[in-house]
Amino acid sequence: MRKLLRVAAVLVVFALVLSGCGGGGGGSGDSGDVTQGMDRKIVMGYSQIGAESEWRTACTNSVQAAAKEWNIDLRFSDAQQQQQNQLQAIRTFIQQKVDIIAFTPVVETGWEAILKECLDAGIPTICVDRSIEGSDRASSNPSDMSDPDNWFTAFIGSNMEDEGNRAAAWMMANVASIKPGKSVYNIAELQGTVGSSAMTGRFKGFRDALGIPAAQALGTSSDGKYSIILSQTGDFTRAQGKQVMEAFLKSNPNDIDVLFAHNDDMAIGAIQAVEEAGKVPSKDIIIIGVDAVKGAFEAMVAGTMNASIECNPLLGPQVMETAVKILNGQTVEKWVLSNESDYDQSNAAEAYPTRQY
Ligand code: GZL
């Protein structure tokens, strides 16, 4: 019996050593303990804006899932829409000596000092989704530190001006068939978070396509057919989108032909206000959003929303791949552009079942 116990004990120790749990294990030779494409496990700090919309939640889910997939230790911070919280989180990441920092700037201004602190600490940064003031996501002279594009290593995200352009293009191609016989179409606009690159880009892109100066909130297109008569921020949320649309309908009960909302969440809130005012959304008032989130597909399939311009939140894989390239010393594009399409009631039902967000 004693002999049997001795043999069993040897076998147990042997098994433990093989599995790497025999003390002193963890990491050496255990393939699960290194980041894909690296010889060690890297630590990333990520400062996310908050959870204001379906889009933001999808973006967060994508980043967190991709960090798991790449075996990256992700230190995630939710700033609850406050830039001060973002600056504090990034300073903490610097103190923790993380390998790389990703951040989504809630507004475009106020990033020079913190990004230079990252540079001084030798920590590369990736700007995710929204961009910073003065950045055109191209760097002609990498040593020119007056160029904001040299304060961070790479930008991953959409072209917001293009999204505004595409919203105007869809509107000009479709309004006459939905509301025929009008010489002028009056537009109400729900702006996103004031000062965010998503808001400034869509605001400018929409006006550029209509020939309205980007500095003007209200104005009439160069061909005289489209007039922006109302424009106010709904801060990218359903609740505020509804509130502002209620106010629009109170002040202009019968003037609005088109709503352009800088994101689907505000459009969906506005649809509730349109219905409560006794009007038919997507017929009396044409509803155009941006993001192409599930809520927009449900509304387009239900016939209460006309179109949504896609803005891809599934940025996680590109963030992780870019981080590994940077830490491996590879050169990366200054702008890793997302791929996007546009959806309306002609293609929403077909696309909806396979949507990932
Ligand atoms: C766009 C992103 C915007 C979305 C909104 O890239 O920053 O912020 O359009 C989200 O839904 O709140």
mmCIF file of C-alpha atoms and ligand atoms in Angstrom:
data_model
loop_
_atom_site.group_PDB
_atom_site.id
_atom_site.type_symbol
_atom_site.label_atom_id
_atom_site.label_comp_id
_atom_site.label_asym_id
_atom_site.label_seq_id
_atom_site.Cartn_x
_atom_site.Cartn_y
_atom_site.Cartn_z
ATOM 1 C CA MET A 1 0.000 0.000 0.000
ATOM 2 C CA ARG A 2 2.832 2.385 1.002
ATOM 3 C CA LYS A 3 4.512 1.721 -2.359
ATOM 4 C CA LEU A 4 1.261 2.481 -4.243
ATOM 5 C CA LEU A 5 0.863 5.838 -2.395
ATOM 6 C CA ARG A 6 4.464 6.798 -3.242
ATOM 7 C CA VAL A 7 3.872 6.084 -6.967
ATOM 8 C CA ALA A 8 0.585 8.079 -6.880
ATOM 9 C CA ALA A 9 2.333 11.062 -5.241
ATOM 10 C CA VAL A 10 5.071 11.043 -7.897
ATOM 11 C CA LEU A 11 2.458 10.959 -10.657
ATOM 12 C CA VAL A 12 0.556 13.935 -9.133
ATOM 13 C CA VAL A 13 3.724 16.067 -8.856
ATOM 14 C CA PHE A 14 4.681 15.097 -12.421
ATOM 15 C CA ALA A 15 1.235 16.177 -13.688
ATOM 16 C CA LEU A 16 1.430 19.496 -11.812
ATOM 17 C CA VAL A 17 4.857 20.321 -13.236
ATOM 18 C CA LEU A 18 3.620 19.530 -16.768
ATOM 19 C CA SER A 19 0.596 21.800 -16.341
ATOM 20 C CA GLY A 20 2.881 24.607 -15.113
ATOM 21 C CA CYS A 21 1.005 24.901 -11.788
ATOM 22 C CA GLY A 22 3.925 23.467 -9.807
ATOM 23 C CA GLY A 23 4.953 26.848 -8.350
ATOM 24 C CA GLY A 24 7.005 29.335 -10.358
ATOM 25 C CA GLY A 25 4.920 28.522 -13.472
ATOM 26 C CA GLY A 26 2.668 31.054 -15.264
ATOM 27 C CA GLY A 27 4.120 32.608 -18.387
ATOM 28 C CA SER A 28 7.280 30.669 -19.105
ATOM 29 C CA GLY A 29 6.429 28.499 -22.066
ATOM 30 C CA ASP A 30 2.668 28.701 -21.407
ATOM 31 C CA SER A 31 1.393 29.829 -24.824
ATOM 32 C CA GLY A 32 -1.752 31.324 -23.292
ATOM 33 C CA ASP A 33 0.244 33.958 -21.447
ATOM 34 C CA VAL A 34 1.535 36.113 -24.302
ATOM 35 C CA THR A 35 -0.230 38.571 -26.578
ATOM 36 C CA GLN A 36 -0.762 37.335 -30.156
ATOM 37 C CA GLY A 37 2.192 38.440 -32.267
ATOM 38 C CA MET A 38 4.297 39.367 -29.208
ATOM 39 C CA ASP A 39 6.814 37.577 -26.969
ATOM 40 C CA ARG A 40 5.027 38.814 -23.831
ATOM 41 C CA LYS A 41 1.557 39.877 -22.630
ATOM 42 C CA ILE A 42 1.051 43.609 -23.194
ATOM 43 C CA VAL A 43 -0.963 46.018 -21.077
ATOM 44 C CA MET A 44 -3.259 48.552 -22.754
ATOM 45 C CA GLY A 45 -5.032 51.416 -21.038
ATOM 46 C CA TYR A 46 -8.243 52.480 -22.788
ATOM 47 C CA SER A 47 -10.186 55.640 -21.955
ATOM 48 C CA GLN A 48 -13.722 55.265 -23.371
ATOM 49 C CA ILE A 49 -16.223 58.154 -23.421
ATOM 50 C CA GLY A 50 -19.114 56.433 -21.649
ATOM 51 C CA ALA A 51 -22.261 54.513 -22.643
ATOM 52 C CA GLU A 52 -24.446 57.247 -24.199
ATOM 53 C CA SER A 53 -25.689 55.232 -27.202
ATOM 54 C CA GLU A 54 -26.115 51.799 -28.770
ATOM 55 C CA TRP A 55 -23.145 52.675 -30.931
ATOM 56 C CA ARG A 56 -20.879 53.380 -27.947
ATOM 57 C CA THR A 57 -21.857 50.132 -26.254
ATOM 58 C CA ALA A 58 -21.089 48.202 -29.458
ATOM 59 C CA CYS A 59 -17.711 49.949 -29.669
ATOM 60 C CA THR A 60 -16.882 49.065 -26.048
ATOM 61 C CA ASN A 61 -17.953 45.441 -26.546
ATOM 62 C CA SER A 62 -15.789 45.204 -29.650
ATOM 63 C CA VAL A 63 -12.687 46.575 -27.889
ATOM 64 C CA GLN A 64 -13.141 44.324 -24.841
ATOM 65 C CA ALA A 65 -13.764 41.207 -26.958
ATOM 66 C CA ALA A 66 -10.756 41.937 -29.167
ATOM 67 C CA ALA A 67 -8.495 42.440 -26.120
ATOM 68 C CA LYS A 68 -9.499 38.945 -24.932
ATOM 69 C CA GLU A 69 -8.959 37.531 -28.415
ATOM 70 C CA TRP A 70 -5.450 39.022 -28.637
ATOM 71 C CA ASN A 71 -4.689 38.170 -24.965
ATOM 72 C CA ILE A 72 -4.028 41.809 -24.095
ATOM 73 C CA ASP A 73 -4.414 42.975 -20.482
ATOM 74 C CA LEU A 74 -6.988 45.783 -21.004
ATOM 75 C CA ARG A 75 -7.295 48.470 -18.314
ATOM 76 C CA PHE A 76 -10.709 49.967 -19.251
ATOM 77 C CA SER A 77 -11.957 53.338 -17.989
ATOM 78 C CA ASP A 78 -15.499 54.728 -18.598
ATOM 79 C CA ALA A 79 -15.309 58.549 -18.454
ATOM 80 C CA GLN A 80 -19.096 59.056 -18.186
ATOM 81 C CA GLN A 81 -18.912 61.807 -20.842
ATOM 82 C CA GLN A 82 -16.444 63.886 -18.772
ATOM 83 C CA GLN A 83 -13.135 64.878 -20.372
ATOM 84 C CA GLN A 84 -11.656 65.438 -16.892
ATOM 85 C CA ASN A 85 -12.193 61.750 -16.147
ATOM 86 C CA GLN A 86 -10.403 60.851 -19.372
ATOM 87 C CA LEU A 87 -7.377 62.993 -18.528
ATOM 88 C CA GLN A 88 -7.224 61.460 -15.046
ATOM 89 C CA ALA A 89 -7.493 57.912 -16.418
ATOM 90 C CA ILE A 90 -4.679 58.514 -18.920
ATOM 91 C CA ARG A 91 -2.463 59.949 -16.159
ATOM 92 C CA THR A 92 -3.137 56.813 -14.135
ATOM 93 C CA PHE A 93 -2.200 54.642 -17.108
ATOM 94 C CA ILE A 94 1.088 56.570 -17.385
ATOM 95 C CA GLN A 95 1.794 56.003 -13.670
ATOM 96 C CA GLN A 96 1.039 52.304 -14.142
ATOM 97 C CA LYS A 97 3.579 52.293 -17.010
ATOM 98 C CA VAL A 98 1.194 50.518 -19.407
ATOM 99 C CA ASP A 99 2.637 49.522 -22.778
ATOM 100 C CA ILE A 100 0.173 51.528 -24.885
ATOM 101 C CA ILE A 101 -2.810 53.848 -24.396
ATOM 102 C CA ALA A 102 -5.963 54.047 -26.524
ATOM 103 C CA PHE A 103 -8.473 56.872 -26.067
ATOM 104 C CA THR A 104 -11.694 58.161 -27.620
ATOM 105 C CA PRO A 105 -11.702 61.964 -27.155
ATOM 106 C CA VAL A 106 -15.153 63.069 -25.980
ATOM 107 C CA VAL A 107 -14.482 66.517 -27.507
ATOM 108 C CA GLU A 108 -11.815 67.713 -29.948
ATOM 109 C CA THR A 109 -10.046 70.252 -27.727
ATOM 110 C CA GLY A 110 -7.843 69.944 -24.614
ATOM 111 C CA TRP A 111 -5.582 66.993 -25.554
ATOM 112 C CA GLU A 112 -2.147 68.523 -26.229
ATOM 113 C CA ALA A 113 -0.785 68.419 -22.673
ATOM 114 C CA ILE A 114 -1.822 64.862 -21.827
ATOM 115 C CA LEU A 115 -0.663 63.451 -25.163
ATOM 116 C CA LYS A 116 2.730 65.106 -24.687
ATOM 117 C CA GLU A 117 2.898 63.535 -21.216
ATOM 118 C CA CYS A 118 2.379 60.161 -22.935
ATOM 119 C CA LEU A 119 5.125 60.990 -25.446
ATOM 120 C CA ASP A 120 7.475 62.050 -22.600
ATOM 121 C CA ALA A 121 6.715 58.755 -20.845
ATOM 122 C CA GLY A 122 7.516 56.863 -24.051
ATOM 123 C CA ILE A 123 3.988 55.416 -24.241
ATOM 124 C CA PRO A 124 2.461 55.314 -27.756
ATOM 125 C CA THR A 125 -1.203 56.330 -28.089
ATOM 126 C CA ILE A 126 -3.993 55.308 -30.443
ATOM 127 C CA CYS A 127 -6.895 57.722 -31.064
ATOM 128 C CA VAL A 128 -10.068 55.635 -31.466
ATOM 129 C CA ASP A 129 -13.344 56.687 -33.172
ATOM 130 C CA ARG A 130 -13.300 60.472 -32.587
ATOM 131 C CA SER A 131 -10.381 62.769 -33.358
ATOM 132 C CA ILE A 132 -8.755 65.858 -31.852
ATOM 133 C CA GLU A 133 -8.738 69.485 -32.988
ATOM 134 C CA GLY A 134 -6.330 70.314 -35.799
ATOM 135 C CA SER A 135 -5.871 66.679 -36.771
ATOM 136 C CA ASP A 136 -6.458 65.685 -40.374
ATOM 137 C CA ARG A 137 -5.113 62.214 -39.645
ATOM 138 C CA ALA A 138 -2.067 62.764 -41.852
ATOM 139 C CA SER A 139 1.440 63.690 -40.780
ATOM 140 C CA SER A 140 3.735 65.254 -43.387
ATOM 141 C CA ASN A 141 6.578 65.972 -40.954
ATOM 142 C CA PRO A 142 6.711 63.558 -37.959
ATOM 143 C CA SER A 143 9.118 65.812 -36.062
ATOM 144 C CA ASP A 144 6.791 68.831 -36.247
ATOM 145 C CA MET A 145 5.308 68.795 -32.733
ATOM 146 C CA SER A 146 3.033 71.721 -33.575
ATOM 147 C CA ASP A 147 1.051 69.268 -35.746
ATOM 148 C CA PRO A 148 -1.571 67.512 -33.544
ATOM 149 C CA ASP A 149 -1.232 64.452 -35.784
ATOM 150 C CA ASN A 150 2.206 63.888 -34.227
ATOM 151 C CA TRP A 151 0.816 63.816 -30.687
ATOM 152 C CA PHE A 152 -0.577 60.309 -31.230
ATOM 153 C CA THR A 153 0.615 57.329 -33.252
ATOM 154 C CA ALA A 154 -2.512 56.239 -35.164
ATOM 155 C CA PHE A 155 -6.209 57.128 -35.594
ATOM 156 C CA ILE A 156 -8.761 54.354 -36.057
ATOM 157 C CA GLY A 157 -12.245 55.387 -37.117
ATOM 158 C CA SER A 158 -14.640 56.793 -39.690
ATOM 159 C CA ASN A 159 -14.686 59.878 -41.852
ATOM 160 C CA MET A 160 -17.400 61.904 -40.151
ATOM 161 C CA GLU A 161 -17.568 64.600 -42.828
ATOM 162 C CA ASP A 162 -18.162 61.854 -45.375
ATOM 163 C CA GLU A 163 -21.056 60.595 -43.219
ATOM 164 C CA GLY A 164 -22.647 64.065 -43.295
ATOM 165 C CA ASN A 165 -22.126 64.150 -47.071
ATOM 166 C CA ARG A 166 -23.770 60.765 -47.471
ATOM 167 C CA ALA A 167 -26.778 61.788 -45.360
ATOM 168 C CA ALA A 168 -27.340 64.840 -47.569
ATOM 169 C CA ALA A 169 -26.854 62.775 -50.733
ATOM 170 C CA TRP A 170 -29.460 60.233 -49.592
ATOM 171 C CA MET A 171 -31.853 63.056 -48.733
ATOM 172 C CA MET A 172 -31.464 64.806 -52.102
ATOM 173 C CA ALA A 173 -31.953 61.512 -53.968
ATOM 174 C CA ASN A 174 -35.089 60.422 -52.100
ATOM 175 C CA VAL A 175 -37.175 63.224 -50.554
ATOM 176 C CA ALA A 176 -39.092 64.101 -53.730
ATOM 177 C CA SER A 177 -40.386 60.525 -54.080
ATOM 178 C CA ILE A 178 -41.466 60.416 -50.420
ATOM 179 C CA LYS A 179 -42.912 63.976 -50.232
ATOM 180 C CA PRO A 180 -43.506 65.012 -53.883
ATOM 181 C CA GLY A 181 -44.430 68.464 -55.125
ATOM 182 C CA LYS A 182 -42.560 70.686 -52.669
ATOM 183 C CA SER A 183 -40.400 73.535 -53.916
ATOM 184 C CA VAL A 184 -38.468 73.761 -50.624
ATOM 185 C CA TYR A 185 -37.806 71.016 -48.054
ATOM 186 C CA ASN A 186 -37.415 72.308 -44.499
ATOM 187 C CA ILE A 187 -34.853 70.436 -42.410
ATOM 188 C CA ALA A 188 -34.567 70.074 -38.632
ATOM 189 C CA GLU A 189 -31.156 68.894 -37.379
ATOM 190 C CA LEU A 190 -30.319 67.121 -34.126
ATOM 191 C CA GLN A 191 -26.599 67.713 -33.542
ATOM 192 C CA GLY A 192 -24.417 65.288 -31.586
ATOM 193 C CA THR A 193 -22.300 66.226 -28.565
ATOM 194 C CA VAL A 194 -21.196 69.816 -29.140
ATOM 195 C CA GLY A 195 -17.481 70.002 -29.901
ATOM 196 C CA SER A 196 -17.063 66.310 -30.681
ATOM 197 C CA SER A 197 -15.475 65.431 -34.009
ATOM 198 C CA ALA A 198 -18.521 63.283 -34.806
ATOM 199 C CA MET A 199 -20.756 66.340 -34.471
ATOM 200 C CA THR A 200 -18.456 68.860 -36.215
ATOM 201 C CA GLY A 201 -17.740 66.428 -39.068
ATOM 202 C CA ARG A 202 -21.353 65.488 -39.766
ATOM 203 C CA PHE A 203 -22.465 69.122 -39.353
ATOM 204 C CA LYS A 204 -19.890 70.301 -41.913
ATOM 205 C CA GLY A 205 -20.280 67.381 -44.339
ATOM 206 C CA PHE A 206 -24.070 67.796 -44.501
ATOM 207 C CA ARG A 207 -23.751 71.528 -45.253
ATOM 208 C CA ASP A 208 -20.923 71.114 -47.761
ATOM 209 C CA ALA A 209 -23.121 68.799 -49.853
ATOM 210 C CA LEU A 210 -25.917 71.410 -49.839
ATOM 211 C CA GLY A 211 -23.682 74.388 -50.517
ATOM 212 C CA ILE A 212 -24.444 75.917 -47.095
ATOM 213 C CA PRO A 213 -21.431 77.521 -45.304
ATOM 214 C CA ALA A 214 -20.178 75.189 -42.538
ATOM 215 C CA ALA A 215 -20.123 78.118 -40.117
ATOM 216 C CA GLN A 216 -23.893 78.541 -40.471
ATOM 217 C CA ALA A 217 -26.252 76.473 -38.328
ATOM 218 C CA LEU A 218 -29.253 77.555 -40.428
ATOM 219 C CA GLY A 219 -29.323 78.288 -44.119
ATOM 220 C CA THR A 220 -30.636 77.419 -47.601
ATOM 221 C CA SER A 221 -28.893 75.227 -50.160
ATOM 222 C CA SER A 222 -27.333 76.825 -53.232
ATOM 223 C CA ASP A 223 -30.135 75.390 -55.407
ATOM 224 C CA GLY A 224 -32.767 76.851 -53.064
ATOM 225 C CA LYS A 225 -34.465 73.437 -52.527
ATOM 226 C CA TYR A 226 -33.331 72.630 -48.948
ATOM 227 C CA SER A 227 -33.477 74.894 -45.931
ATOM 228 C CA ILE A 228 -32.108 74.053 -42.472
ATOM 229 C CA ILE A 229 -34.621 75.878 -40.277
ATOM 230 C CA LEU A 230 -33.824 74.265 -36.897
ATOM 231 C CA SER A 231 -30.532 72.917 -35.486
ATOM 232 C CA GLN A 232 -29.791 72.019 -31.861
ATOM 233 C CA THR A 233 -27.823 69.407 -29.929
ATOM 234 C CA GLY A 234 -29.449 66.279 -28.519
ATOM 235 C CA ASP A 235 -26.057 65.098 -27.197
ATOM 236 C CA PHE A 236 -26.322 61.742 -29.003
ATOM 237 C CA THR A 237 -28.942 60.363 -26.573
ATOM 238 C CA ARG A 238 -32.504 59.114 -27.203
ATOM 239 C CA ALA A 239 -33.897 61.105 -24.286
ATOM 240 C CA GLN A 240 -32.498 64.431 -25.458
ATOM 241 C CA GLY A 241 -33.325 63.663 -29.078
ATOM 242 C CA LYS A 242 -36.962 63.291 -28.052
ATOM 243 C CA GLN A 243 -36.936 66.422 -25.880
ATOM 244 C CA VAL A 244 -35.451 68.651 -28.575
ATOM 245 C CA MET A 245 -37.762 67.263 -31.271
ATOM 246 C CA GLU A 246 -40.764 67.994 -29.021
ATOM 247 C CA ALA A 247 -39.553 71.601 -28.793
ATOM 248 C CA PHE A 248 -39.012 71.737 -32.580
ATOM 249 C CA LEU A 249 -42.573 70.506 -33.166
ATOM 250 C CA LYS A 250 -43.977 73.031 -30.702
ATOM 251 C CA SER A 251 -42.234 75.966 -32.410
ATOM 252 C CA ASN A 252 -42.738 74.710 -35.986
ATOM 253 C CA PRO A 253 -45.692 72.285 -35.906
ATOM 254 C CA ASN A 254 -46.193 72.057 -39.649
ATOM 255 C CA ASP A 255 -42.934 73.220 -41.204
ATOM 256 C CA ILE A 256 -40.578 70.273 -40.832
ATOM 257 C CA ASP A 257 -40.189 67.950 -43.833
ATOM 258 C CA VAL A 258 -36.919 66.211 -42.898
ATOM 259 C CA LEU A 259 -35.094 65.361 -39.671
ATOM 260 C CA PHE A 260 -31.317 64.837 -39.946
ATOM 261 C CA ALA A 261 -30.076 63.345 -36.657
ATOM 262 C CA HIS A 262 -26.307 62.954 -36.094
ATOM 263 C CA ASN A 263 -26.984 59.494 -34.628
ATOM 264 C CA ASP A 264 -29.739 56.870 -34.618
ATOM 265 C CA ASP A 265 -30.383 57.123 -30.880
ATOM 266 C CA MET A 266 -31.520 60.743 -31.235
ATOM 267 C CA ALA A 267 -33.525 59.830 -34.355
ATOM 268 C CA ILE A 268 -35.345 57.081 -32.434
ATOM 269 C CA GLY A 269 -36.136 59.490 -29.609
ATOM 270 C CA ALA A 270 -37.386 62.019 -32.159
ATOM 271 C CA ILE A 271 -39.651 59.421 -33.789
ATOM 272 C CA GLN A 272 -41.485 59.076 -30.465
ATOM 273 C CA ALA A 273 -41.985 62.855 -30.366
ATOM 274 C CA VAL A 274 -43.276 62.887 -33.967
ATOM 275 C CA GLU A 275 -45.809 60.135 -33.182
ATOM 276 C CA GLU A 276 -46.923 61.867 -29.963
ATOM 277 C CA ALA A 277 -47.507 65.015 -32.014
ATOM 278 C CA GLY A 278 -49.919 63.024 -34.191
ATOM 279 C CA LYS A 279 -47.680 62.940 -37.248
ATOM 280 C CA VAL A 280 -46.462 59.946 -39.270
ATOM 281 C CA PRO A 281 -42.664 59.475 -39.020
ATOM 282 C CA SER A 282 -40.918 58.664 -42.331
ATOM 283 C CA LYS A 283 -43.917 60.076 -44.258
ATOM 284 C CA ASP A 284 -44.910 63.469 -42.786
ATOM 285 C CA ILE A 285 -41.355 63.898 -41.539
ATOM 286 C CA ILE A 286 -38.536 61.998 -43.272
ATOM 287 C CA ILE A 287 -36.112 60.571 -40.660
ATOM 288 C CA ILE A 288 -32.399 60.208 -41.455
ATOM 289 C CA GLY A 289 -29.913 58.974 -38.822
ATOM 290 C CA VAL A 290 -26.260 57.934 -38.630
ATOM 291 C CA ASP A 291 -24.627 54.800 -37.140
ATOM 292 C CA ALA A 292 -26.849 51.986 -38.563
ATOM 293 C CA VAL A 293 -27.373 50.375 -35.135
ATOM 294 C CA LYS A 294 -29.966 47.655 -34.520
ATOM 295 C CA GLY A 295 -32.560 50.179 -33.287
ATOM 296 C CA ALA A 296 -32.378 51.936 -36.657
ATOM 297 C CA PHE A 297 -32.864 48.677 -38.553
ATOM 298 C CA GLU A 298 -35.906 47.860 -36.416
ATOM 299 C CA ALA A 299 -37.333 51.319 -37.189
ATOM 300 C CA MET A 300 -36.600 51.080 -40.927
ATOM 301 C CA VAL A 301 -38.176 47.621 -41.108
ATOM 302 C CA ALA A 302 -41.178 48.941 -39.134
ATOM 303 C CA GLY A 303 -41.434 51.861 -41.589
ATOM 304 C CA THR A 304 -40.900 54.678 -39.033
ATOM 305 C CA MET A 305 -37.379 55.622 -40.151
ATOM 306 C CA ASN A 306 -36.148 56.233 -43.682
ATOM 307 C CA ALA A 307 -32.372 55.822 -43.704
ATOM 308 C CA SER A 308 -29.267 55.373 -41.591
ATOM 309 C CA ILE A 309 -25.708 56.164 -42.673
ATOM 310 C CA GLU A 310 -23.393 53.488 -41.249
ATOM 311 C CA CYS A 311 -20.603 54.415 -38.863
ATOM 312 C CA ASN A 312 -18.778 51.239 -37.877
ATOM 313 C CA PRO A 313 -18.228 50.785 -34.088
ATOM 314 C CA LEU A 314 -16.559 47.371 -34.408
ATOM 315 C CA LEU A 315 -13.105 48.905 -34.073
ATOM 316 C CA GLY A 316 -11.684 46.463 -31.500
ATOM 317 C CA PRO A 317 -9.765 44.142 -33.842
ATOM 318 C CA GLN A 318 -8.141 47.108 -35.654
ATOM 319 C CA VAL A 319 -7.172 48.691 -32.306
ATOM 320 C CA MET A 320 -5.460 45.533 -31.073
ATOM 321 C CA GLU A 321 -3.772 44.753 -34.387
ATOM 322 C CA THR A 322 -2.464 48.325 -34.610
ATOM 323 C CA ALA A 323 -1.229 48.212 -30.991
ATOM 324 C CA VAL A 324 0.779 45.035 -31.621
ATOM 325 C CA LYS A 325 2.251 46.499 -34.823
ATOM 326 C CA ILE A 326 3.293 49.680 -32.978
ATOM 327 C CA LEU A 327 4.880 47.742 -30.095
ATOM 328 C CA ASN A 328 6.674 45.493 -32.576
ATOM 329 C CA GLY A 329 8.205 48.585 -34.123
ATOM 330 C CA GLN A 330 6.301 48.259 -37.404
ATOM 331 C CA THR A 331 5.137 51.388 -39.237
ATOM 332 C CA VAL A 332 1.369 51.881 -39.165
ATOM 333 C CA GLU A 333 -1.007 54.050 -41.201
ATOM 334 C CA LYS A 334 -1.764 57.351 -39.484
ATOM 335 C CA TRP A 335 -5.448 56.731 -40.323
ATOM 336 C CA VAL A 336 -6.854 53.188 -40.223
ATOM 337 C CA LEU A 337 -10.189 53.865 -41.958
ATOM 338 C CA SER A 338 -13.368 51.854 -41.179
ATOM 339 C CA ASN A 339 -15.505 50.372 -43.990
ATOM 340 C CA GLU A 340 -19.155 51.511 -44.160
ATOM 341 C CA SER A 341 -22.393 51.383 -46.177
ATOM 342 C CA ASP A 342 -25.769 53.158 -46.166
ATOM 343 C CA TYR A 343 -29.119 51.583 -45.357
ATOM 344 C CA ASP A 344 -32.741 52.513 -46.015
ATOM 345 C CA GLN A 345 -36.138 50.829 -46.300
ATOM 346 C CA SER A 346 -35.066 49.184 -49.586
ATOM 347 C CA ASN A 347 -32.248 47.083 -48.027
ATOM 348 C CA ALA A 348 -32.748 47.148 -44.229
ATOM 349 C CA ALA A 349 -34.842 43.967 -43.920
ATOM 350 C CA GLU A 350 -32.300 41.940 -45.897
ATOM 351 C CA ALA A 351 -29.288 43.257 -43.956
ATOM 352 C CA TYR A 352 -30.833 43.223 -40.440
ATOM 353 C CA PRO A 353 -30.481 39.496 -39.595
ATOM 354 C CA THR A 354 -26.695 39.557 -40.019
ATOM 355 C CA ARG A 355 -26.014 42.880 -38.290
ATOM 356 C CA GLN A 356 -23.435 42.537 -35.490
ATOM 357 C CA TYR A 357 -24.525 45.642 -33.547
HETATM 358 C C1 GZL B 1 -19.215 58.206 -34.014
HETATM 359 C C2 GZL B 1 -19.374 58.153 -32.516
HETATM 360 C C3 GZL B 1 -20.690 58.717 -32.143
HETATM 361 C C4 GZL B 1 -21.871 57.897 -32.643
HETATM 362 C C5 GZL B 1 -22.840 58.111 -31.542
HETATM 363 O O1 GZL B 1 -17.993 57.731 -34.407
HETATM 364 O O2 GZL B 1 -18.360 58.907 -31.889
HETATM 365 O O3 GZL B 1 -20.791 58.743 -30.720
HETATM 366 O O4 GZL B 1 -22.357 58.312 -33.889
HETATM 367 C C6 GZL B 1 -21.945 57.978 -30.328
HETATM 368 O O5 GZL B 1 -23.901 57.203 -31.507
HETATM 369 O O6 GZL B 1 -22.545 58.451 -29.198
#
